[in-house]
PDB file of C-alpha atoms in Angstrom:
ATOM      1  CA  LEU A 905       0.051   0.050   0.045  1.00  0.00           C
ATOM      2  CA  CYS A 906       2.884   2.385   0.923  1.00  0.00           C
ATOM      3  CA  CYS A 907       4.549   1.630  -2.363  1.00  0.00           C
ATOM      4  CA  GLU A 908       1.202   2.427  -4.167  1.00  0.00           C
ATOM      5  CA  CYS A 909       0.666   5.657  -2.344  1.00  0.00           C
ATOM      6  CA  ALA A 910       4.340   6.822  -3.142  1.00  0.00           C
ATOM      7  CA  SER A 911       4.005   5.913  -6.792  1.00  0.00           C
ATOM      8  CA  ILE A 912       0.803   8.250  -6.781  1.00  0.00           C
ATOM      9  CA  LEU A 913       2.900  11.032  -5.003  1.00  0.00           C
ATOM     10  CA  VAL A 914       5.613  10.725  -7.548  1.00  0.00           C
ATOM     11  CA  SER A 915       3.004  11.191 -10.382  1.00  0.00           C
ATOM     12  CA  MET A 916       2.064  14.229  -8.503  1.00  0.00           C
ATOM     13  CA  LYS A 917       5.435  15.299  -8.501  1.00  0.00           C
ATOM     14  CA  GLN A 918       5.260  15.167  -4.498  1.00  0.00           C
ATOM     15  CA  PHE A 919       8.838  13.633  -4.713  1.00  0.00           C
ATOM     16  CA  HIS A 920       9.796  14.172  -0.673  1.00  0.00           C
ATOM     17  CA  ASP A 921       6.429  12.779   0.615  1.00  0.00           C
ATOM     18  CA  ALA A 922       7.028   9.854  -1.777  1.00  0.00           C
ATOM     19  CA  ALA A 923      10.446   8.994  -0.612  1.00  0.00           C
ATOM     20  CA  VAL A 924       9.450   9.117   2.887  1.00  0.00           C
ATOM     21  CA  LEU A 925       6.787   6.299   1.978  1.00  0.00           C
ATOM     22  CA  TYR A 926       9.332   4.386  -0.066  1.00  0.00           C
ATOM     23  CA  GLU A 927      11.848   4.419   3.074  1.00  0.00           C
ATOM     24  CA  PHE A 928       9.119   3.272   5.406  1.00  0.00           C
ATOM     25  CA  ALA A 929       7.980   0.402   2.894  1.00  0.00           C
ATOM     26  CA  GLY A 930      11.813  -0.704   3.042  1.00  0.00           C
ATOM     27  CA  LYS A 931      12.250   0.490  -0.683  1.00  0.00           C
ATOM     28  CA  ASP A 932      15.601   2.393   0.071  1.00  0.00           C
ATOM     29  CA  ASP A 933      16.760   2.689  -3.579  1.00  0.00           C
ATOM     30  CA  GLU A 934      13.582   4.208  -4.625  1.00  0.00           C
ATOM     31  CA  ALA A 935      13.571   6.458  -1.329  1.00  0.00           C
ATOM     32  CA  ALA A 936      17.184   7.647  -1.902  1.00  0.00           C
ATOM     33  CA  GLU A 937      16.646   8.587  -5.687  1.00  0.00           C
ATOM     34  CA  LEU A 938      13.948  10.838  -4.656  1.00  0.00           C
ATOM     35  CA  PHE A 939      15.811  12.303  -1.784  1.00  0.00           C
ATOM     36  CA  ILE A 940      18.607  12.984  -4.116  1.00  0.00           C
ATOM     37  CA  LYS A 941      16.247  14.459  -6.646  1.00  0.00           C
ATOM     38  CA  GLU A 942      15.079  16.812  -4.162  1.00  0.00           C
ATOM     39  CA  LYS A 943      18.680  17.577  -3.104  1.00  0.00           C
ATOM     40  CA  ASP A 944      17.707  16.672   0.407  1.00  0.00           C
ATOM     41  CA  LYS A 945      21.210  15.604   1.321  1.00  0.00           C
ATOM     42  CA  ARG A 946      20.600  14.942   5.074  1.00  0.00           C
ATOM     43  CA  ASN A 947      17.786  12.316   4.459  1.00  0.00           C
ATOM     44  CA  ALA A 948      19.642  11.112   1.296  1.00  0.00           C
ATOM     45  CA  SER A 949      22.573  10.294   3.535  1.00  0.00           C
ATOM     46  CA  ARG A 950      20.595   8.105   5.885  1.00  0.00           C
ATOM     47  CA  VAL A 951      18.993   6.136   3.401  1.00  0.00           C
ATOM     48  CA  MET A 952      22.316   5.775   0.930  1.00  0.00           C
ATOM     49  CA  GLU A 953      23.714   3.548   3.913  1.00  0.00           C
ATOM     50  CA  LYS A 954      21.269   0.779   2.847  1.00  0.00           C
ATOM     51  CA  ALA A 955      21.033   1.662  -0.960  1.00  0.00           C
ATOM     52  CA  SER A 956      22.645  -0.850  -3.523  1.00  0.00           C
ATOM     53  CA  SER A 957      22.616   0.617  -6.766  1.00  0.00           C
ATOM     54  CA  SER A 958      25.786   1.875  -8.193  1.00  0.00           C
ATOM     55  CA  HIS A 959      24.050   4.749  -9.981  1.00  0.00           C
ATOM     56  CA  LEU A 960      22.793   6.116  -6.805  1.00  0.00           C
ATOM     57  CA  TYR A 961      26.086   6.467  -5.403  1.00  0.00           C
ATOM     58  CA  LEU A 962      27.194   8.665  -8.441  1.00  0.00           C
ATOM     59  CA  SER A 963      24.056  10.598  -8.132  1.00  0.00           C
ATOM     60  CA  TYR A 964      24.584  11.133  -4.354  1.00  0.00           C
ATOM     61  CA  GLY A 965      28.591  11.685  -5.028  1.00  0.00           C
ATOM     62  CA  SER A 966      27.406  14.626  -7.373  1.00  0.00           C
ATOM     63  CA  LEU A 967      24.849  16.148  -5.034  1.00  0.00           C
ATOM     64  CA  CYS A 968      27.674  16.056  -2.109  1.00  0.00           C
ATOM     65  CA  GLU A 969      30.056  17.552  -4.377  1.00  0.00           C
ATOM     66  CA  GLU A 970      27.658  20.525  -5.211  1.00  0.00           C
ATOM     67  CA  GLU A 971      27.011  21.230  -1.358  1.00  0.00           C
ATOM     68  CA  GLY A 972      30.840  20.961  -0.876  1.00  0.00           C
ATOM     69  CA  ASP A 973      30.928  18.031   1.034  1.00  0.00           C
ATOM     70  CA  TYR A 974      33.867  16.603  -0.917  1.00  0.00           C
ATOM     71  CA  LYS A 975      35.062  13.843   1.510  1.00  0.00           C
ATOM     72  CA  ALA A 976      31.580  12.229   1.284  1.00  0.00           C
ATOM     73  CA  ALA A 977      31.439  12.650  -2.456  1.00  0.00           C
ATOM     74  CA  VAL A 978      34.838  10.997  -2.796  1.00  0.00           C
ATOM     75  CA  ASP A 979      33.476   8.252  -0.777  1.00  0.00           C
ATOM     76  CA  SER A 980      30.420   7.901  -2.680  1.00  0.00           C
ATOM     77  CA  TYR A 981      32.306   8.139  -5.918  1.00  0.00           C
ATOM     78  CA  GLU A 982      34.600   5.036  -4.582  1.00  0.00           C
ATOM     79  CA  ARG A 983      31.337   3.183  -3.739  1.00  0.00           C
ATOM     80  CA  GLY A 984      30.248   3.680  -7.110  1.00  0.00           C
ATOM     81  CA  ASN A 985      33.318   2.746  -8.908  1.00  0.00           C
ATOM     82  CA  ASP A 986      33.944   6.083 -10.655  1.00  0.00           C
ATOM     83  CA  ALA A 987      37.897   6.213 -10.280  1.00  0.00           C
ATOM     84  CA  MET A 988      38.073   9.414 -12.466  1.00  0.00           C
ATOM     85  CA  SER A 989      35.719  11.645 -10.393  1.00  0.00           C
ATOM     86  CA  VAL A 990      37.889  10.334  -7.067  1.00  0.00           C
ATOM     87  CA  ILE A 991      41.096  11.197  -8.554  1.00  0.00           C
ATOM     88  CA  ARG A 992      40.076  14.489  -9.767  1.00  0.00           C
ATOM     89  CA  LEU A 993      38.340  15.463  -6.641  1.00  0.00           C
ATOM     90  CA  CYS A 994      41.463  14.576  -4.475  1.00  0.00           C
ATOM     91  CA  LEU A 995      43.713  16.176  -6.957  1.00  0.00           C
ATOM     92  CA  GLY A 996      41.526  19.267  -6.416  1.00  0.00           C
ATOM     93  CA  LYS A 997      38.537  20.474  -4.070  1.00  0.00           C
ATOM     94  CA  LEU A 998      39.380  17.694  -1.428  1.00  0.00           C
ATOM     95  CA  ASN A 999      43.259  18.667  -1.714  1.00  0.00           C
ATOM     96  CA  ASP A1000      44.228  15.206  -0.645  1.00  0.00           C
ATOM     97  CA  PRO A1001      46.636  14.381  -3.358  1.00  0.00           C
ATOM     98  CA  GLU A1002      48.683  11.584  -1.360  1.00  0.00           C
ATOM     99  CA  LYS A1003      45.076   9.648  -1.571  1.00  0.00           C
ATOM    100  CA  ALA A1004      45.119   9.950  -5.403  1.00  0.00           C
ATOM    101  CA  PHE A1005      48.848   8.708  -5.387  1.00  0.00           C
ATOM    102  CA  SER A1006      48.048   5.713  -3.366  1.00  0.00           C
ATOM    103  CA  LEU A1007      45.149   4.576  -5.072  1.00  0.00           C
ATOM    104  CA  VAL A1008      47.164   4.769  -8.433  1.00  0.00           C
ATOM    105  CA  ARG A1009      50.073   2.807  -6.601  1.00  0.00           C
ATOM    106  CA  THR A1010      47.916   0.023  -5.095  1.00  0.00           C
ATOM    107  CA  SER A1011      44.798  -0.337  -6.895  1.00  0.00           C
ATOM    108  CA  THR A1012      44.658  -2.453 -10.311  1.00  0.00           C
ATOM    109  CA  LYS A1013      41.207  -0.531 -11.015  1.00  0.00           C
ATOM    110  CA  TYR A1014      43.208   2.810 -10.769  1.00  0.00           C
ATOM    111  CA  ARG A1015      46.408   1.955 -12.462  1.00  0.00           C
ATOM    112  CA  SER A1016      44.397   0.525 -15.547  1.00  0.00           C
ATOM    113  CA  LEU A1017      42.533   3.742 -15.920  1.00  0.00           C
ATOM    114  CA  ARG A1018      45.128   5.522 -18.134  1.00  0.00           C
ATOM    115  CA  SER A1019      43.207   8.789 -18.179  1.00  0.00           C
ATOM    116  CA  GLY A1020      43.203   9.218 -14.320  1.00  0.00           C
ATOM    117  CA  VAL A1021      47.182   8.168 -13.916  1.00  0.00           C
ATOM    118  CA  LYS A1022      47.711  10.973 -16.952  1.00  0.00           C
ATOM    119  CA  MET A1023      45.948  13.377 -14.800  1.00  0.00           C
ATOM    120  CA  VAL A1024      48.017  12.508 -11.622  1.00  0.00           C
ATOM    121  CA  ALA A1025      51.153  12.586 -13.578  1.00  0.00           C
ATOM    122  CA  ASP A1026      50.449  15.900 -15.025  1.00  0.00           C
ATOM    123  CA  TYR A1027      49.364  17.305 -11.574  1.00  0.00           C
ATOM    124  CA  CYS A1028      52.734  16.145 -10.056  1.00  0.00           C
ATOM    125  CA  GLU A1029      54.686  17.809 -13.129  1.00  0.00           C
ATOM    126  CA  LYS A1030      52.893  21.069 -12.431  1.00  0.00           C
ATOM    127  CA  LYS A1031      53.703  21.091  -8.713  1.00  0.00           C
ATOM    128  CA  SER A1032      57.391  20.376  -9.876  1.00  0.00           C
ATOM    129  CA  ASN A1033      57.080  16.841  -8.087  1.00  0.00           C
ATOM    130  CA  PHE A1034      59.168  15.174 -10.830  1.00  0.00           C
ATOM    131  CA  LEU A1035      59.989  12.106  -9.336  1.00  0.00           C
ATOM    132  CA  ALA A1036      56.445  11.449  -8.933  1.00  0.00           C
ATOM    133  CA  ALA A1037      55.689  12.726 -12.248  1.00  0.00           C
ATOM    134  CA  ILE A1038      58.095  10.454 -13.735  1.00  0.00           C
ATOM    135  CA  GLU A1039      56.525   7.351 -11.804  1.00  0.00           C
ATOM    136  CA  PHE A1040      52.981   8.119 -12.999  1.00  0.00           C
ATOM    137  CA  TRP A1041      53.977   8.887 -16.453  1.00  0.00           C
ATOM    138  CA  LEU A1042      55.504   5.233 -16.404  1.00  0.00           C
ATOM    139  CA  ILE A1043      52.707   3.975 -14.931  1.00  0.00           C
ATOM    140  CA  SER A1044      50.624   5.356 -17.693  1.00  0.00           C
ATOM    141  CA  GLU A1045      52.963   3.633 -20.106  1.00  0.00           C
ATOM    142  CA  GLU A1046      54.245   7.326 -21.352  1.00  0.00           C
ATOM    143  CA  ASN A1047      57.680   6.400 -21.333  1.00  0.00           C
ATOM    144  CA  ASP A1048      58.969   9.033 -23.777  1.00  0.00           C
ATOM    145  CA  ARG A1049      57.532  11.773 -21.612  1.00  0.00           C
ATOM    146  CA  ALA A1050      58.863  10.411 -18.515  1.00  0.00           C
ATOM    147  CA  LEU A1051      62.330  10.002 -20.027  1.00  0.00           C
ATOM    148  CA  GLU A1052      62.167  13.453 -21.258  1.00  0.00           C
ATOM    149  CA  LEU A1053      61.266  14.600 -17.834  1.00  0.00           C
ATOM    150  CA  ALA A1054      64.016  12.582 -16.155  1.00  0.00           C
ATOM    151  CA  LYS A1055      66.765  14.144 -18.559  1.00  0.00           C
ATOM    152  CA  SER A1056      65.654  17.694 -18.109  1.00  0.00           C
ATOM    153  CA  ASN A1057      65.273  17.304 -14.286  1.00  0.00           C
ATOM    154  CA  LYS A1058      68.272  15.248 -13.487  1.00  0.00           C
ATOM    155  CA  CYS A1059      66.193  12.422 -12.400  1.00  0.00           C
ATOM    156  CA  MET A1060      67.673   9.674 -14.529  1.00  0.00           C
ATOM    157  CA  ASP A1061      68.662   7.378 -11.687  1.00  0.00           C
ATOM    158  CA  ASN A1062      65.070   7.507 -10.421  1.00  0.00           C
ATOM    159  CA  PHE A1063      63.636   6.933 -14.012  1.00  0.00           C
ATOM    160  CA  VAL A1064      66.112   3.862 -14.260  1.00  0.00           C
ATOM    161  CA  GLU A1065      65.137   2.350 -10.859  1.00  0.00           C
ATOM    162  CA  LEU A1066      61.533   2.889 -11.628  1.00  0.00           C
ATOM    163  CA  LEU A1067      61.291   1.173 -15.209  1.00  0.00           C
ATOM    164  CA  LYS A1068      63.931  -1.291 -13.803  1.00  0.00           C
ATOM    165  CA  ASP A1069      64.246  -3.919 -16.557  1.00  0.00           C
ATOM    166  CA  ILE A1070      64.240  -1.593 -19.648  1.00  0.00           C
ATOM    167  CA  GLU A1071      64.440  -3.578 -22.823  1.00  0.00           C
ATOM    168  CA  ASP A1072      63.559  -1.050 -25.379  1.00  0.00           C
ATOM    169  CA  THR A1073      66.697  -0.403 -27.394  1.00  0.00           C
ATOM    170  CA  SER A1074      66.217   3.173 -28.060  1.00  0.00           C
ATOM    171  CA  THR A1075      65.534   4.044 -24.442  1.00  0.00           C
ATOM    172  CA  LEU A1076      68.416   2.121 -23.316  1.00  0.00           C
ATOM    173  CA  ARG A1077      70.511   4.286 -25.894  1.00  0.00           C
ATOM    174  CA  GLU A1078      68.791   7.678 -24.615  1.00  0.00           C
ATOM    175  CA  VAL A1079      69.896   6.727 -21.292  1.00  0.00           C
ATOM    176  CA  ALA A1080      73.442   5.702 -22.305  1.00  0.00           C
ATOM    177  CA  ASN A1081      74.024   9.032 -23.812  1.00  0.00           C
ATOM    178  CA  TYR A1082      72.569  10.954 -20.749  1.00  0.00           C
ATOM    179  CA  TYR A1083      75.014   9.373 -18.427  1.00  0.00           C
ATOM    180  CA  ASN A1084      77.939   9.786 -21.115  1.00  0.00           C
ATOM    181  CA  GLU A1085      76.950  13.487 -21.493  1.00  0.00           C
ATOM    182  CA  HIS A1086      77.042  13.933 -17.678  1.00  0.00           C
ATOM    183  CA  ASN A1087      80.349  11.980 -17.392  1.00  0.00           C
ATOM    184  CA  ASP A1088      79.291   8.919 -15.720  1.00  0.00           C
ATOM    185  CA  ALA A1089      81.374   6.450 -17.658  1.00  0.00           C
ATOM    186  CA  LYS A1090      80.427   3.486 -15.712  1.00  0.00           C
ATOM    187  CA  LYS A1091      76.622   3.842 -15.869  1.00  0.00           C
ATOM    188  CA  ALA A1092      77.163   4.939 -19.824  1.00  0.00           C
ATOM    189  CA  GLY A1093      78.938   1.724 -20.286  1.00  0.00           C
ATOM    190  CA  PHE A1094      76.385  -0.555 -18.529  1.00  0.00           C
ATOM    191  CA  PHE A1095      73.502   0.824 -20.847  1.00  0.00           C
ATOM    192  CA  PHE A1096      75.628   1.066 -24.108  1.00  0.00           C
ATOM    193  CA  ASP A1097      76.266  -2.573 -23.362  1.00  0.00           C
ATOM    194  CA  LYS A1098      72.807  -3.481 -22.544  1.00  0.00           C
ATOM    195  CA  CYS A1099      71.438  -1.777 -26.116  1.00  0.00           C
ATOM    196  CA  GLY A1100      74.209  -3.457 -27.969  1.00  0.00           C
ATOM    197  CA  GLU A1101      76.456  -0.416 -28.507  1.00  0.00           C
ATOM    198  CA  TYR A1102      79.736  -2.509 -27.453  1.00  0.00           C
ATOM    199  CA  GLY A1103      82.255  -0.321 -28.988  1.00  0.00           C
ATOM    200  CA  GLN A1104      80.767   2.772 -26.851  1.00  0.00           C
ATOM    201  CA  ALA A1105      80.512   0.389 -23.984  1.00  0.00           C
ATOM    202  CA  LEU A1106      83.971  -0.657 -24.114  1.00  0.00           C
ATOM    203  CA  SER A1107      85.335   2.893 -24.595  1.00  0.00           C
ATOM    204  CA  SER A1108      83.313   3.965 -21.523  1.00  0.00           C
ATOM    205  CA  TYR A1109      84.385   1.407 -19.253  1.00  0.00           C
ATOM    206  CA  LEU A1110      87.963   2.055 -20.442  1.00  0.00           C
ATOM    207  CA  LYS A1111      87.562   5.493 -19.365  1.00  0.00           C
ATOM    208  CA  CYS A1112      86.940   4.808 -15.723  1.00  0.00           C
ATOM    209  CA  GLY A1113      89.047   1.940 -15.444  1.00  0.00           C
ATOM    210  CA  GLU A1114      86.452  -1.061 -15.431  1.00  0.00           C
ATOM    211  CA  ILE A1115      88.581  -3.169 -17.381  1.00  0.00           C
ATOM    212  CA  GLN A1116      86.725  -6.712 -16.465  1.00  0.00           C
ATOM    213  CA  HIS A1117      83.518  -4.833 -17.962  1.00  0.00           C
ATOM    214  CA  ALA A1118      85.214  -3.670 -20.910  1.00  0.00           C
ATOM    215  CA  ILE A1119      86.508  -7.306 -21.399  1.00  0.00           C
ATOM    216  CA  ASP A1120      82.995  -8.609 -21.107  1.00  0.00           C
ATOM    217  CA  SER A1121      81.590  -6.019 -23.476  1.00  0.00           C
ATOM    218  CA  ALA A1122      84.526  -6.961 -26.160  1.00  0.00           C
ATOM    219  CA  GLY A1123      83.587 -10.877 -25.492  1.00  0.00           C
ATOM    220  CA  LYS A1124      79.723 -10.348 -26.048  1.00  0.00           C
ATOM    221  CA  ALA A1125      80.825  -8.334 -29.466  1.00  0.00           C
ATOM    222  CA  ASN A1126      83.303 -10.882 -30.759  1.00  0.00           C
ATOM    223  CA  ASN A1127      84.500  -8.506 -33.207  1.00  0.00           C
ATOM    224  CA  ASP A1128      88.011  -8.332 -34.625  1.00  0.00           C
ATOM    225  CA  LEU A1129      88.107  -4.384 -34.370  1.00  0.00           C
ATOM    226  CA  LEU A1130      87.190  -4.530 -30.762  1.00  0.00           C
ATOM    227  CA  THR A1131      89.284  -7.410 -29.528  1.00  0.00           C
ATOM    228  CA  HIS A1132      92.280  -5.566 -31.080  1.00  0.00           C
ATOM    229  CA  ARG A1133      91.419  -2.568 -29.334  1.00  0.00           C
ATOM    230  CA  MET A1134      91.074  -4.470 -26.224  1.00  0.00           C
ATOM    231  CA  ILE A1135      94.654  -6.130 -26.777  1.00  0.00           C
ATOM    232  CA  ASP A1136      96.243  -2.946 -27.273  1.00  0.00           C
ATOM    233  CA  PHE A1137      94.933  -1.442 -24.254  1.00  0.00           C
ATOM    234  CA  LEU A1138      95.942  -4.430 -22.263  1.00  0.00           C
ATOM    235  CA  MET A1139      99.484  -4.335 -23.752  1.00  0.00           C
ATOM    236  CA  GLY A1140     100.007  -0.985 -23.000  1.00  0.00           C
ATOM    237  CA  GLU A1141     100.347   0.440 -26.585  1.00  0.00           C
ATOM    238  CA  THR A1142      97.346   2.968 -25.662  1.00  0.00           C
ATOM    239  CA  ASP A1143      98.670   4.345 -22.417  1.00  0.00           C
ATOM    240  CA  GLY A1144     102.062   3.030 -22.141  1.00  0.00           C
ATOM    241  CA  GLN A1145     100.936   0.724 -19.250  1.00  0.00           C
ATOM    242  CA  THR A1146     101.217  -2.597 -19.456  1.00  0.00           C
ATOM    243  CA  LYS A1147      98.066  -4.320 -17.446  1.00  0.00           C
ATOM    244  CA  ASP A1148      98.019  -7.376 -15.520  1.00  0.00           C
ATOM    245  CA  PRO A1149      98.415 -10.588 -17.742  1.00  0.00           C
ATOM    246  CA  SER A1150      95.479 -12.354 -16.569  1.00  0.00           C
ATOM    247  CA  TYR A1151      93.284  -9.784 -18.288  1.00  0.00           C
ATOM    248  CA  VAL A1152      94.414 -11.163 -21.550  1.00  0.00           C
ATOM    249  CA  TYR A1153      93.470 -14.479 -20.333  1.00  0.00           C
ATOM    250  CA  GLU A1154      89.965 -13.228 -19.521  1.00  0.00           C
ATOM    251  CA  LEU A1155      89.534 -11.482 -22.790  1.00  0.00           C
ATOM    252  CA  TYR A1156      90.217 -14.903 -24.419  1.00  0.00           C
ATOM    253  CA  ILE A1157      87.804 -16.604 -22.123  1.00  0.00           C
ATOM    254  CA  ALA A1158      85.136 -13.940 -22.851  1.00  0.00           C
ATOM    255  CA  LEU A1159      85.955 -14.449 -26.664  1.00  0.00           C
ATOM    256  CA  GLY A1160      85.381 -18.253 -26.214  1.00  0.00           C
ATOM    257  CA  LYS A1161      88.779 -19.102 -27.358  1.00  0.00           C
ATOM    258  CA  TYR A1162      89.377 -21.465 -24.660  1.00  0.00           C
TER     259      TYR A1162
END
């Protein structure tokens, strides 16, 4: 009977009274929808605790946002699976960027929302939080943008650590060139070696005295020119200093000439 009366009240556009009857009848979704329609946040919040429809959480979140209750809005958007609105409010009106960061880092649902992750990355970049920006550009698979940011803000070590096992040859070469330009020969040698630029790897390693690493690069190259360069260095023809004879042995082992 209550539901029938509520339905009649709805047809008469008496939404508040209809919502009261629906709530009395235990029809929480119907009651919540009408309280939200009437922008009656106080009564809506009470009924929303028992509501089950996800679209109601989105509507209630929108109502809370309109009334400036951003925390309640975020909570409701979360329950309604509106990840984009959660991120938008956390970075904006709620002023709780750490919550957005945490959600993207720990939740598969948020990590897979590339537009949301890009929003977080862009926010960090505008706030000059370059380490976090690089992290989130990488999560959003915008590796080139993360790399450019790392290069322009001297954050290459962080980029490398975050990306971990870099396999893309062009990215490896860019990283190697960066370290070479910044006179970090050992790291340059490591990344030149990883991208198959064994000649440059050998040169970098010899520059910083990493003879064993240079031998390893020469062995991987198995190239007559690089082998002769390595032998000339070990015999002292490059700098006039003969190296430990065991290095020649290590070179032939690296070349597979047992």
